[in-house]
Structure formats: structure tokens, C-alpha cells
CSV table of C-alpha atoms in Angstrom, one decimal:
chain,number,residue,atom,x,y,z
A,1,MET,CA,12.7,-26.1,-12.2
A,2,GLN,CA,16.5,-26.4,-12.7
A,3,ASP,CA,18.9,-23.5,-13.6
A,4,ILE,CA,16.5,-20.8,-12.3
A,5,LYS,CA,17.9,-17.5,-11.2
A,6,ILE,CA,15.4,-14.7,-10.4
A,7,ALA,CA,16.1,-11.1,-10.5
A,8,ILE,CA,13.5,-9.0,-8.2
A,9,ILE,CA,13.4,-5.5,-9.6
A,10,GLY,CA,12.4,-3.1,-6.6
A,11,LEU,CA,12.9,-3.9,-3.1
A,12,GLY,CA,10.0,-2.0,-1.3
A,13,TYR,CA,7.1,-3.3,0.8
A,14,VAL,CA,6.3,-5.8,-2.1
A,15,GLY,CA,9.8,-6.8,-3.4
A,16,LEU,CA,11.7,-7.6,-0.5
A,17,PRO,CA,9.2,-10.0,1.1
A,18,LEU,CA,9.0,-11.8,-2.3
A,19,ALA,CA,12.9,-11.9,-2.8
A,20,ARG,CA,13.5,-13.1,0.6
A,21,LEU,CA,10.9,-15.9,0.0
A,22,PHE,CA,12.2,-16.9,-3.5
A,23,ALA,CA,15.7,-17.0,-2.0
A,24,THR,CA,14.7,-20.0,0.2
A,25,LYS,CA,14.5,-21.9,-2.8
A,26,PHE,CA,16.6,-20.2,-5.6
A,27,PRO,CA,19.5,-17.8,-6.0
A,28,VAL,CA,18.0,-14.5,-6.2
A,29,VAL,CA,19.3,-10.9,-6.8
A,30,GLY,CA,17.3,-8.1,-5.4
A,31,PHE,CA,17.9,-5.0,-7.5
A,32,ASP,CA,17.0,-1.3,-6.2
A,33,ILE,CA,18.4,1.9,-7.5
A,34,ASN,CA,18.3,3.3,-4.0
A,35,GLU,CA,21.9,2.8,-2.6
A,36,LYS,CA,20.6,3.7,0.8
A,37,ARG,CA,18.2,0.7,0.7
A,38,ILE,CA,20.7,-1.7,-0.7
A,39,ALA,CA,23.3,-0.9,2.0
A,40,GLU,CA,20.4,-1.4,4.8
A,41,LEU,CA,19.4,-4.5,3.4
A,42,ARG,CA,23.1,-5.9,3.1
A,43,SER,CA,23.4,-5.1,6.8
A,44,GLY,CA,20.5,-7.4,7.4
A,45,LYS,CA,17.9,-4.5,8.5
A,46,ASP,CA,14.6,-3.8,6.8
A,47,SER,CA,13.2,-0.2,7.7
A,48,THR,CA,9.8,-1.3,6.2
A,49,LEU,CA,9.6,-3.9,8.8
A,50,GLU,CA,8.0,-6.2,6.3
A,51,VAL,CA,10.7,-8.8,6.8
A,52,GLU,CA,12.1,-9.7,10.4
A,53,ASP,CA,15.8,-9.0,10.5
A,54,GLU,CA,16.5,-12.6,11.5
A,55,LEU,CA,14.7,-14.0,8.5
A,56,LEU,CA,16.5,-11.6,6.1
A,57,GLN,CA,19.8,-12.4,7.6
A,58,GLU,CA,19.3,-16.2,7.1
A,59,VAL,CA,18.8,-15.9,3.1
A,60,LEU,CA,21.7,-13.2,3.1
A,61,LYS,CA,24.0,-15.7,4.8
A,62,GLU,CA,23.1,-18.3,2.5
A,63,ASN,CA,24.4,-16.4,-0.5
A,64,ALA,CA,27.4,-14.6,0.9
A,65,GLU,CA,29.5,-15.2,-2.1
A,66,LYS,CA,26.5,-14.9,-4.6
A,67,ILE,CA,26.4,-18.8,-5.3
A,68,GLY,CA,23.7,-21.1,-4.4
A,69,ASN,CA,20.3,-20.4,-3.0
A,70,GLY,CA,20.0,-17.1,-1.2
A,71,LEU,CA,19.6,-13.3,-1.7
A,72,TYR,CA,22.2,-10.9,-3.0
A,73,CYS,CA,21.2,-7.1,-3.0
A,74,SER,CA,22.6,-5.0,-5.5
A,75,ASN,CA,22.1,-1.6,-7.4
A,76,GLN,CA,24.4,-2.5,-10.3
A,77,ILE,CA,22.8,-3.7,-13.3
A,78,GLU,CA,25.6,-6.1,-14.3
A,79,ASP,CA,24.6,-8.4,-11.3
A,80,ILE,CA,21.1,-9.3,-12.8
A,81,LYS,CA,22.4,-10.0,-16.3
A,82,ASP,CA,22.6,-13.6,-15.8
A,83,CYS,CA,19.3,-14.2,-14.5
A,84,ASN,CA,16.4,-15.7,-16.4
A,85,TYR,CA,13.3,-14.6,-14.5
A,86,TYR,CA,12.7,-11.1,-13.8
A,87,VAL,CA,10.1,-10.0,-11.4
A,88,VAL,CA,9.1,-6.3,-11.5
A,89,THR,CA,7.6,-5.0,-8.2
A,90,VAL,CA,8.0,-1.2,-8.6
A,91,PRO,CA,5.2,1.1,-7.2
A,92,THR,CA,2.3,2.4,-9.5
A,93,PRO,CA,1.1,5.6,-8.2
A,94,VAL,CA,-1.3,8.4,-9.5
A,95,ASP,CA,-0.2,11.9,-10.0
A,96,ARG,CA,-1.8,15.0,-8.3
A,97,ASN,CA,-4.8,14.7,-10.7
A,98,ASN,CA,-5.3,11.1,-9.8
A,99,ARG,CA,-4.1,9.7,-13.3
A,100,PRO,CA,-2.1,6.7,-13.3
A,101,ASP,CA,1.8,7.4,-13.5
A,102,LEU,CA,3.6,4.2,-15.1
A,103,THR,CA,6.9,6.1,-15.0
A,104,PRO,CA,8.4,3.5,-12.4
A,105,LEU,CA,7.2,0.7,-14.7
A,106,TYR,CA,8.9,2.2,-17.8
A,107,LYS,CA,12.1,2.8,-16.0
A,108,SER,CA,12.1,-0.8,-14.6
A,109,SER,CA,11.3,-2.0,-17.9
A,110,GLU,CA,14.2,-0.2,-19.6
A,111,THR,CA,16.5,-1.7,-16.9
A,112,VAL,CA,15.5,-5.3,-17.4
A,113,ALA,CA,15.4,-4.6,-21.4
A,114,LYS,CA,19.1,-4.0,-21.3
A,115,VAL,CA,20.1,-7.5,-20.0
A,116,LEU,CA,17.3,-9.4,-21.4
A,117,LYS,CA,18.2,-12.6,-23.3
A,118,LYS,CA,16.6,-15.4,-25.4
A,119,GLY,CA,14.3,-17.5,-23.4
A,120,ASP,CA,14.0,-15.1,-20.3
A,121,ILE,CA,10.6,-14.4,-18.7
A,122,VAL,CA,9.5,-11.0,-17.3
A,123,ILE,CA,6.9,-11.2,-14.8
A,124,TYR,CA,5.3,-7.9,-13.4
A,125,GLU,CA,3.5,-7.9,-10.0
A,126,SER,CA,2.6,-4.1,-10.0
A,127,THR,CA,-0.9,-3.1,-9.9
A,128,VAL,CA,-2.1,-1.8,-13.2
A,129,TYR,CA,-5.1,-1.6,-15.7
A,130,PRO,CA,-5.7,-4.4,-18.0
A,131,GLY,CA,-3.4,-4.1,-20.9
A,132,VAL,CA,-0.4,-2.6,-19.3
A,133,THR,CA,1.9,-5.4,-19.4
A,134,GLU,CA,1.4,-6.3,-23.1
A,135,GLU,CA,0.5,-2.9,-24.4
A,136,GLU,CA,2.9,-0.6,-22.2
A,137,CYS,CA,5.8,-2.5,-20.9
A,138,VAL,CA,6.5,-5.3,-23.7
A,139,PRO,CA,7.1,-2.6,-26.2
A,140,VAL,CA,9.8,-1.0,-24.2
A,141,LEU,CA,11.4,-4.5,-23.5
A,142,GLU,CA,11.2,-5.1,-27.4
A,143,LYS,CA,12.7,-1.6,-28.3
A,144,ILE,CA,15.5,-1.6,-26.0
A,145,SER,CA,16.5,-5.4,-26.0
A,146,GLY,CA,16.2,-5.9,-29.9
A,147,LEU,CA,14.3,-9.0,-29.0
A,148,LYS,CA,10.9,-10.2,-30.2
A,149,PHE,CA,7.9,-10.8,-27.8
A,150,ASN,CA,6.7,-14.4,-27.4
A,151,GLU,CA,9.5,-15.5,-29.7
A,152,ASP,CA,12.8,-14.5,-27.9
A,153,PHE,CA,11.4,-13.7,-24.4
A,154,TYR,CA,8.1,-13.8,-22.8
A,155,ALA,CA,6.1,-12.1,-20.1
A,156,GLY,CA,4.0,-13.1,-16.8
A,157,TYR,CA,1.8,-11.3,-14.7
A,158,SER,CA,1.2,-12.2,-10.9
A,159,PRO,CA,-0.4,-9.2,-9.0
A,160,GLU,CA,1.2,-8.5,-5.7
A,161,ARG,CA,-1.1,-9.6,-2.7
A,162,ILE,CA,0.5,-8.4,0.4
A,163,ASN,CA,-0.9,-6.3,3.3
A,164,PRO,CA,1.7,-4.1,4.9
A,165,GLY,CA,2.1,-4.5,8.7
A,166,ASP,CA,0.2,-7.8,8.8
A,167,LYS,CA,2.3,-10.5,10.2
A,168,LYS,CA,-0.5,-13.1,9.9
A,169,HIS,CA,-1.2,-13.0,6.1
A,170,THR,CA,2.2,-13.0,4.8
A,171,VAL,CA,3.0,-13.3,1.2
A,172,GLU,CA,3.4,-17.1,1.0
A,173,LYS,CA,0.0,-17.6,3.1
A,174,ILE,CA,-2.0,-15.5,0.4
A,175,LEU,CA,-3.2,-17.4,-2.8
A,176,LYS,CA,-1.5,-16.0,-5.8
A,177,VAL,CA,-2.9,-15.3,-9.2
A,178,THR,CA,-0.7,-16.1,-12.2
A,179,ALA,CA,-0.7,-15.7,-15.8
A,180,GLY,CA,1.5,-15.9,-18.8
A,181,SER,CA,1.9,-14.5,-22.3
A,182,THR,CA,1.4,-17.8,-23.8
A,183,PRO,CA,-0.3,-21.0,-22.1
A,184,GLU,CA,3.1,-22.7,-22.0
A,185,ILE,CA,4.7,-19.6,-20.0
A,186,GLY,CA,1.5,-19.3,-17.9
A,187,LYS,CA,2.3,-23.0,-16.8
A,188,LYS,CA,5.9,-22.0,-16.0
A,189,VAL,CA,5.0,-19.0,-14.1
A,190,ASP,CA,2.4,-20.8,-12.0
A,191,ALA,CA,4.8,-23.5,-11.4
A,192,LEU,CA,7.4,-20.9,-10.1
A,193,TYR,CA,5.3,-19.3,-7.6
A,194,ASN,CA,4.1,-22.8,-6.6
A,195,THR,CA,7.3,-23.7,-5.2
A,196,VAL,CA,7.1,-20.9,-2.6
A,197,ILE,CA,3.5,-20.0,-1.9
A,198,SER,CA,2.1,-22.4,0.5
A,199,ALA,CA,-1.6,-21.0,0.0
A,200,GLY,CA,-1.6,-22.1,-3.6
A,201,THR,CA,-2.1,-20.3,-7.0
A,202,HIS,CA,-4.6,-19.6,-9.5
A,203,LEU,CA,-3.7,-19.5,-13.1
A,204,ALA,CA,-5.7,-17.2,-15.1
A,205,PRO,CA,-6.2,-17.7,-18.8
A,206,THR,CA,-4.7,-14.4,-20.0
A,207,ILE,CA,-2.5,-11.5,-18.4
A,208,LYS,CA,-5.3,-9.1,-18.9
A,209,VAL,CA,-7.6,-11.2,-16.9
A,210,ALA,CA,-5.0,-11.4,-14.1
A,211,GLU,CA,-4.4,-7.5,-14.2
A,212,ALA,CA,-8.4,-7.0,-14.2
A,213,ALA,CA,-8.8,-9.3,-11.3
A,214,LYS,CA,-6.1,-7.5,-9.1
A,215,VAL,CA,-7.6,-3.8,-10.0
A,216,ILE,CA,-11.1,-4.9,-9.2
A,217,GLU,CA,-10.1,-6.2,-5.7
A,218,ASN,CA,-9.2,-3.1,-4.1
A,219,SER,CA,-12.0,-1.2,-6.4
A,220,GLN,CA,-14.5,-3.4,-4.4
A,221,ARG,CA,-13.3,-2.5,-1.1
A,222,ASP,CA,-13.1,1.1,-1.8
A,223,ILE,CA,-16.7,1.1,-3.0
A,224,ASN,CA,-17.8,-0.9,0.2
A,225,ILE,CA,-15.8,1.5,2.5
A,226,ALA,CA,-17.4,4.5,0.7
A,227,PHE,CA,-20.9,3.0,1.6
A,228,VAL,CA,-20.2,2.7,5.3
A,229,ASN,CA,-18.6,6.4,5.2
A,230,GLU,CA,-21.7,7.6,3.8
A,231,LEU,CA,-23.7,5.7,6.3
A,232,ALA,CA,-21.5,7.4,9.0
A,233,LYS,CA,-22.3,11.1,7.5
A,234,ILE,CA,-26.1,10.2,7.6
A,235,PHE,CA,-26.1,8.5,11.0
A,236,ASN,CA,-24.2,11.5,12.5
A,237,LEU,CA,-26.9,13.8,11.4
A,238,MET,CA,-29.3,11.5,13.2
A,239,ASP,CA,-27.1,11.4,16.4
A,240,ILE,CA,-26.9,7.5,16.0
A,241,ASP,CA,-23.6,5.8,16.6
A,242,THR,CA,-22.7,4.3,13.4
A,243,HIS,CA,-20.5,1.4,14.9
A,244,ASP,CA,-23.4,0.4,17.1
A,245,VAL,CA,-25.4,0.1,13.9
A,246,LEU,CA,-22.7,-1.8,12.1
A,247,GLU,CA,-22.4,-4.1,15.1
A,248,ALA,CA,-26.2,-4.8,15.1
A,249,ALA,CA,-26.2,-5.2,11.4
A,250,GLY,CA,-23.3,-7.4,11.7
A,251,THR,CA,-25.4,-10.2,13.4
A,252,LYS,CA,-26.9,-11.3,10.1
A,253,TRP,CA,-24.7,-14.1,8.5
A,254,ASN,CA,-24.2,-12.4,5.1
A,255,PHE,CA,-23.5,-8.8,6.1
A,256,LEU,CA,-20.2,-7.3,5.1
A,257,PRO,CA,-18.2,-6.2,8.1
A,258,PHE,CA,-16.7,-2.9,6.7
A,259,LYS,CA,-16.0,0.1,8.8
A,260,PRO,CA,-15.9,3.8,8.1
A,261,GLY,CA,-12.4,5.5,7.8
A,262,LEU,CA,-9.8,7.3,6.0
A,263,VAL,CA,-8.9,5.4,2.9
A,264,GLY,CA,-5.3,5.8,1.7
A,265,GLY,CA,-2.1,3.9,1.1
A,266,HIS,CA,-0.8,2.6,-2.1
A,267,CYS,CA,-3.8,0.0,-3.1
A,268,ILE,CA,-7.2,1.0,-2.0
A,269,GLY,CA,-6.8,4.7,-2.6
A,270,VAL,CA,-5.2,4.3,-5.7
A,271,ASP,CA,-6.3,1.1,-7.8
A,272,PRO,CA,-9.8,2.3,-8.6
A,273,TYR,CA,-8.4,5.2,-10.6
A,274,TYR,CA,-6.4,2.9,-12.8
A,275,LEU,CA,-9.6,1.0,-13.7
A,276,ALA,CA,-11.6,4.2,-14.0
A,277,GLN,CA,-8.7,5.6,-16.4
A,278,ARG,CA,-9.0,2.6,-18.6
A,279,ALA,CA,-12.7,2.4,-18.7
A,280,GLN,CA,-12.8,6.1,-19.8
A,281,GLU,CA,-10.4,5.1,-22.6
A,282,PHE,CA,-13.2,2.7,-24.0
A,283,GLY,CA,-15.6,5.5,-23.8
A,284,TYR,CA,-17.4,4.4,-20.5
A,285,HIS,CA,-17.6,6.7,-17.6
A,286,PRO,CA,-17.4,4.4,-14.6
A,287,GLU,CA,-20.0,6.2,-12.3
A,288,ILE,CA,-20.0,3.9,-9.1
A,289,ILE,CA,-16.2,3.5,-8.9
A,290,LEU,CA,-15.7,7.1,-9.0
A,291,ALA,CA,-18.4,8.0,-6.7
A,292,GLY,CA,-16.7,5.8,-4.3
A,293,ARG,CA,-13.4,7.5,-4.9
A,294,ARG,CA,-14.9,11.0,-4.2
A,295,LEU,CA,-16.7,10.0,-1.2
A,296,ASN,CA,-13.8,8.6,0.3
A,297,ASP,CA,-11.5,11.2,-0.6
A,298,SER,CA,-14.1,13.7,1.2
A,299,MET,CA,-13.6,12.1,4.5
A,300,GLY,CA,-10.5,14.0,5.7
A,301,PRO,CA,-12.2,17.4,5.4
A,302,TYR,CA,-15.4,16.0,6.8
A,303,VAL,CA,-13.6,14.5,10.0
A,304,ALA,CA,-11.8,17.9,10.5
A,305,SER,CA,-15.0,19.9,10.2
A,306,GLU,CA,-16.8,17.6,13.0
A,307,ILE,CA,-13.8,18.1,15.2
A,308,ILE,CA,-14.0,21.9,14.7
A,309,LYS,CA,-17.9,21.8,15.4
A,310,LEU,CA,-17.2,19.7,18.6
A,311,MET,CA,-14.7,22.3,19.8
A,312,VAL,CA,-17.0,25.1,19.2
A,313,LYS,CA,-19.5,23.3,21.3
A,314,HIS,CA,-17.2,22.9,24.2
A,315,ASP,CA,-16.4,26.6,23.9
A,316,ILE,CA,-12.7,26.1,22.7
A,317,ARG,CA,-11.3,29.1,20.8
A,318,ILE,CA,-10.3,27.7,17.5
A,319,LYS,CA,-7.5,30.0,16.3
A,320,GLY,CA,-4.3,28.9,18.4
A,321,ALA,CA,-6.1,25.6,19.8
A,322,LYS,CA,-3.6,23.1,20.5
A,323,VAL,CA,-4.4,19.7,18.8
A,324,LEU,CA,-2.7,16.4,19.2
A,325,VAL,CA,-3.1,14.1,16.2
A,326,LEU,CA,-2.2,10.4,16.9
A,327,GLY,CA,-0.9,8.8,13.9
A,328,VAL,CA,0.3,9.9,10.2
A,329,THR,CA,0.8,6.4,8.5
A,330,PHE,CA,-1.7,5.0,6.1
A,331,LYS,CA,-2.6,2.1,8.4
A,332,GLU,CA,-2.1,0.9,12.0
A,333,ASN,CA,1.3,-0.7,13.2
A,334,CYS,CA,2.9,0.1,9.7
A,335,PRO,CA,5.6,2.7,9.0
A,336,ASP,CA,4.2,3.3,5.4
A,337,VAL,CA,3.2,6.9,4.9
A,338,ARG,CA,2.5,6.6,1.3
A,339,ASN,CA,-0.8,8.3,0.2
A,340,THR,CA,-1.9,8.6,3.8
A,341,ARG,CA,-5.2,10.6,4.2
A,342,ALA,CA,-4.5,11.2,7.9
A,343,VAL,CA,-2.5,14.3,6.3
A,344,ASP,CA,-5.9,15.5,4.9
A,345,VAL,CA,-7.3,15.8,8.5
A,346,ILE,CA,-4.1,17.6,9.5
A,347,GLU,CA,-4.2,20.2,6.7
A,348,GLN,CA,-7.7,20.9,7.1
A,349,LEU,CA,-7.4,21.5,11.0
A,350,GLN,CA,-4.3,23.8,10.2
A,351,ASP,CA,-6.5,25.9,7.6
A,352,PHE,CA,-8.7,26.6,10.6
A,353,GLY,CA,-5.8,28.1,12.4
A,354,THR,CA,-5.2,25.4,15.2
A,355,GLU,CA,-1.7,24.5,16.3
A,356,ILE,CA,-0.9,21.0,15.4
A,357,THR,CA,1.2,18.2,16.9
A,358,VAL,CA,1.6,14.9,15.1
A,359,PHE,CA,2.7,11.9,17.1
A,360,ASP,CA,3.5,8.6,15.4
A,361,PRO,CA,5.9,6.1,16.8
A,362,TRP,CA,5.9,4.2,13.6
A,363,ALA,CA,6.5,7.1,11.1
A,364,ASN,CA,9.9,8.3,10.0
A,365,PRO,CA,9.8,12.0,10.7
A,366,THR,CA,12.3,12.7,7.8
A,367,GLU,CA,10.3,10.9,5.5
A,368,VAL,CA,7.1,12.6,6.4
A,369,LYS,CA,8.9,15.9,6.2
A,370,HIS,CA,9.9,15.1,2.8
A,371,GLU,CA,6.6,13.9,1.5
A,372,TYR,CA,4.1,16.3,3.1
A,373,ASN,CA,6.4,19.0,4.8
A,374,LEU,CA,4.8,18.2,8.1
A,375,GLU,CA,6.8,18.0,11.4
A,376,THR,CA,6.2,14.9,13.4
A,377,THR,CA,7.6,13.2,16.6
A,378,THR,CA,8.1,9.6,17.6
A,379,SER,CA,7.7,10.3,21.2
A,380,LEU,CA,4.8,11.6,23.1
A,381,PRO,CA,5.2,15.4,24.2
A,382,ASP,CA,4.7,16.3,27.7
A,383,GLN,CA,1.9,18.7,27.5
A,384,LYS,CA,-1.9,18.9,27.4
A,385,TYR,CA,-4.2,19.8,24.5
A,386,ASN,CA,-7.5,21.4,23.4
A,387,ALA,CA,-8.2,18.2,21.4
A,388,VAL,CA,-6.8,14.9,20.9
A,389,VAL,CA,-7.6,13.3,17.5
A,390,LEU,CA,-6.8,9.5,16.9
A,391,THR,CA,-6.4,8.8,13.2
A,392,VAL,CA,-4.4,5.7,13.2
A,393,ALA,CA,-5.0,2.6,15.4
A,394,HIS,CA,-1.5,2.0,16.5
A,395,LYS,CA,-1.2,-0.5,19.2
A,396,GLU,CA,0.8,2.0,21.4
A,397,PHE,CA,-1.9,4.5,21.5
A,398,LEU,CA,-4.4,1.9,23.2
A,399,ASP,CA,-2.0,2.1,26.3
A,400,ILE,CA,-2.2,5.8,26.7
A,401,ASP,CA,-4.5,7.5,29.1
A,402,LEU,CA,-5.7,9.9,26.3
A,403,GLU,CA,-8.1,11.9,28.7
A,404,SER,CA,-5.0,12.9,30.9
A,405,LEU,CA,-3.7,14.8,27.6
A,406,LEU,CA,-6.8,17.2,27.6
A,407,LEU,CA,-7.0,20.6,29.0
A,408,PRO,CA,-10.3,21.5,30.6
A,409,ASN,CA,-13.1,21.4,28.1
A,410,GLY,CA,-10.8,19.5,25.8
A,411,ILE,CA,-12.3,16.9,23.4
A,412,LEU,CA,-11.2,13.5,22.3
A,413,TYR,CA,-12.2,12.5,18.8
A,414,ASP,CA,-11.6,8.8,17.5
A,415,VAL,CA,-11.5,8.4,13.9
A,416,LYS,CA,-11.0,4.7,14.0
A,417,GLY,CA,-13.6,3.8,16.5
A,418,ILE,CA,-11.4,1.7,18.6
A,419,LEU,CA,-10.9,3.7,21.9
A,420,LYS,CA,-12.6,2.2,25.2
A,421,ASN,CA,-12.2,5.7,26.7
A,422,LYS,CA,-15.3,8.1,26.6
A,423,VAL,CA,-14.9,9.9,23.6
A,424,ASP,CA,-16.7,13.2,22.6
A,425,GLY,CA,-17.0,12.2,19.0
A,426,ARG,CA,-16.0,9.4,16.4
A,427,LEU,CA,-16.5,8.6,12.7
């Protein structure tokens, strides 16, 4: 493990924690095209809140002069040219038609290819369908670098396993799957990660196996959540509390503890489409995977319609009704708003003519405005509402007397099923 210098391509929710971790053992250059992000990280601050400022500053200090172990952040390609391991951690989103968008992968591969040298290893962490690394990314590396795959340079795959906002299950505490383009390279990739992943690693036999393993992890969760979301729809018709049912069923040792909810984010709400796309290319229509996606994507409109029904029952005039929505990020205690399905609820309620106020102490209002053209606030407005809707379980919301925010006949709806207050409805 001598003479290793690592470049991390992409310093977001996945790349920065990994760069910080590797920097405790190796010299690391964190590369990102976003100048503002680089300036922020160089100052020792992380707006994603994935790496504590103190931990970030520790590794930055160690590499103040770009020598020895530690992290140097840059948006200049020349700063990564002397690295020999390149780890790509860019997003893999879907487009508006839910088709995989590999543009960030292509662009990052072009960047790496410009500095690729004989003997270098390029490791991809981005979630993809089986075959992307070797069939989509490697040809880009070969074309621009002029080098031959598995002779001059090599590839690896180690799918990201992070849980944004989770300070308990951090990157080093989650077992890591690894793979290489040859058996020898697989061992090298595995050994590299083993130096920093305290939970250990699992060396998959091929890159495609590792890619497939990653994409089914979140597809499985998506299908399980779709099942309990369907149960919620059924039990609501029967006037049975779904959470009470799940609590009772959960007393059996092998019952899986999933809860109904809005399924968004950059993993569970996206990864199944990657697998479905690949399956269709092979002539197979994945019925269960796509059925789960359709059901989960329907939950925003469903929640909004349930809220409107409650308001009507409470004799609240819908048009012009004041509604406070608590939370717009894709999950609790996390500032990430990518692919948040709370927006589906908000947009549906707006379509009914209600006046929406969105309060989220974690979300950046500028980012929400840019992504969804929604106005949000980070402080609780001093007024009362016809309806208060909790869409995200931020810890701050648990300390608010939500009933005091309601106008006479106002309703309280709990999407997450966490409120101890008396609620008028919940998913």
C-alpha cells in the first residue's frame, strides 16, 4: 500500500465523507467543478453536514502544503494528474421521464481520462445498472486517454453505502462491497478500502455483480415500502390505523419493520429505474419493480387528497385555506432536497387553491427555490393555519405545540406517523 495517492471526483454527500476518511491514511485530492463548494471546504465547512467541521479541519490541516497524508480540495485538473487511484462519486439521477441520466458519469470519466496514466485504477462508486462501468465509462476512458483497458489502466467498483443525516452508520461503519476488472485488481481495490472501512469489505467476483448488488439493495426497500403504502391505502378505507396494525404484526420475529411514507431521495426513489431500464434492454418487463415505483410515486397526490377530504369534513373552505407544511427535504434531519417527494404533496395542495407556507429549518431556501421554484422559510411564522401537515420528521418539529398553530376547526395531518399530539389524520 505504498505510494498511493487518491483523487476523489465529486465532493458531495458521498465523495466528501469518503475523501475525509481516506485522508486519514493517504494523501487525497478532492476534486469538484463547483468553485463555491471548493471554497467552502477549504474554509473547513461542509454545508451538507455529512462531515463535522472539526473532522474536516483535522485532515485539511495535515495537508496544508499538499504533502503527506491529508485532504487537498481543488477544482483544477492539474492537481489530480499525479494520483494513481481515481474514485468517482458523482450523482446518477433520472430525467423527467425516469430514464437513467449518465451525463455526470460521462463528464467525470472525461476528466479522469485527461490525466490517466499507465498503471492507474479508476474506481466508480456511483449507483448504476449492471454493465455501466465497463460498457459506458471505460470506453470514455480509453478514447480520451489513448490507453488500453486492463493492459494500461484498470477499473474497480465499490458502490456507495451512506445514509445521509445518519451520524451512527457512517461510511467506515458500513460493510463495503468491492470489485475489480481483473482478479488481481479486485484484490487491490479491496485492500485499499480495507485500510479505512472498519466494518470490513466483501470482494465480489466481478464488477457487474457489485453493480447489480447495489442496485437491488434499494429496489428491495422500495418494493417493501410500496407494500406498506398499499396497506395504508387499504386500511384507511377500513378506518383502521395502519401504524397500530404494523405494531401488532411486528411482534412476530420475522416481520419486516417497514413504514408507509413518501419515497424520494437519490437512492430508493431512483435506483429501481436503473435496474428496470437495463432489464427492458434485455427484453424483460420488470412488473414488480415498476409496480412498486408507480405506487410509491402516487403517494404524494394520495396524501394531498386525504388532507383535502379532512378539511372538507371540518367545514374548511379549500380555496384560500392556509396550510403549513413542515419539512421539504427528502428525509429527516438532513438538508438534502434532491428528489424530495414532499414537493408532490405541496404542489397537489396548491392545485386545490390552498395557500402554502413551507417551514424547514434544515433546507436551504435558495436551493429549494432553484430546484422546485418554491418559497420556504427556516423559521416558524407567527400565525395560525387551517391545516398543519408534517411531511418530514425533523427533530425540531417534535418540540412544537402544533395544535396551537391551528385555527378553529383546523386539522393536523401526520404523514410520518410520529406525532404524539392528537392528530386528525395520518398515513
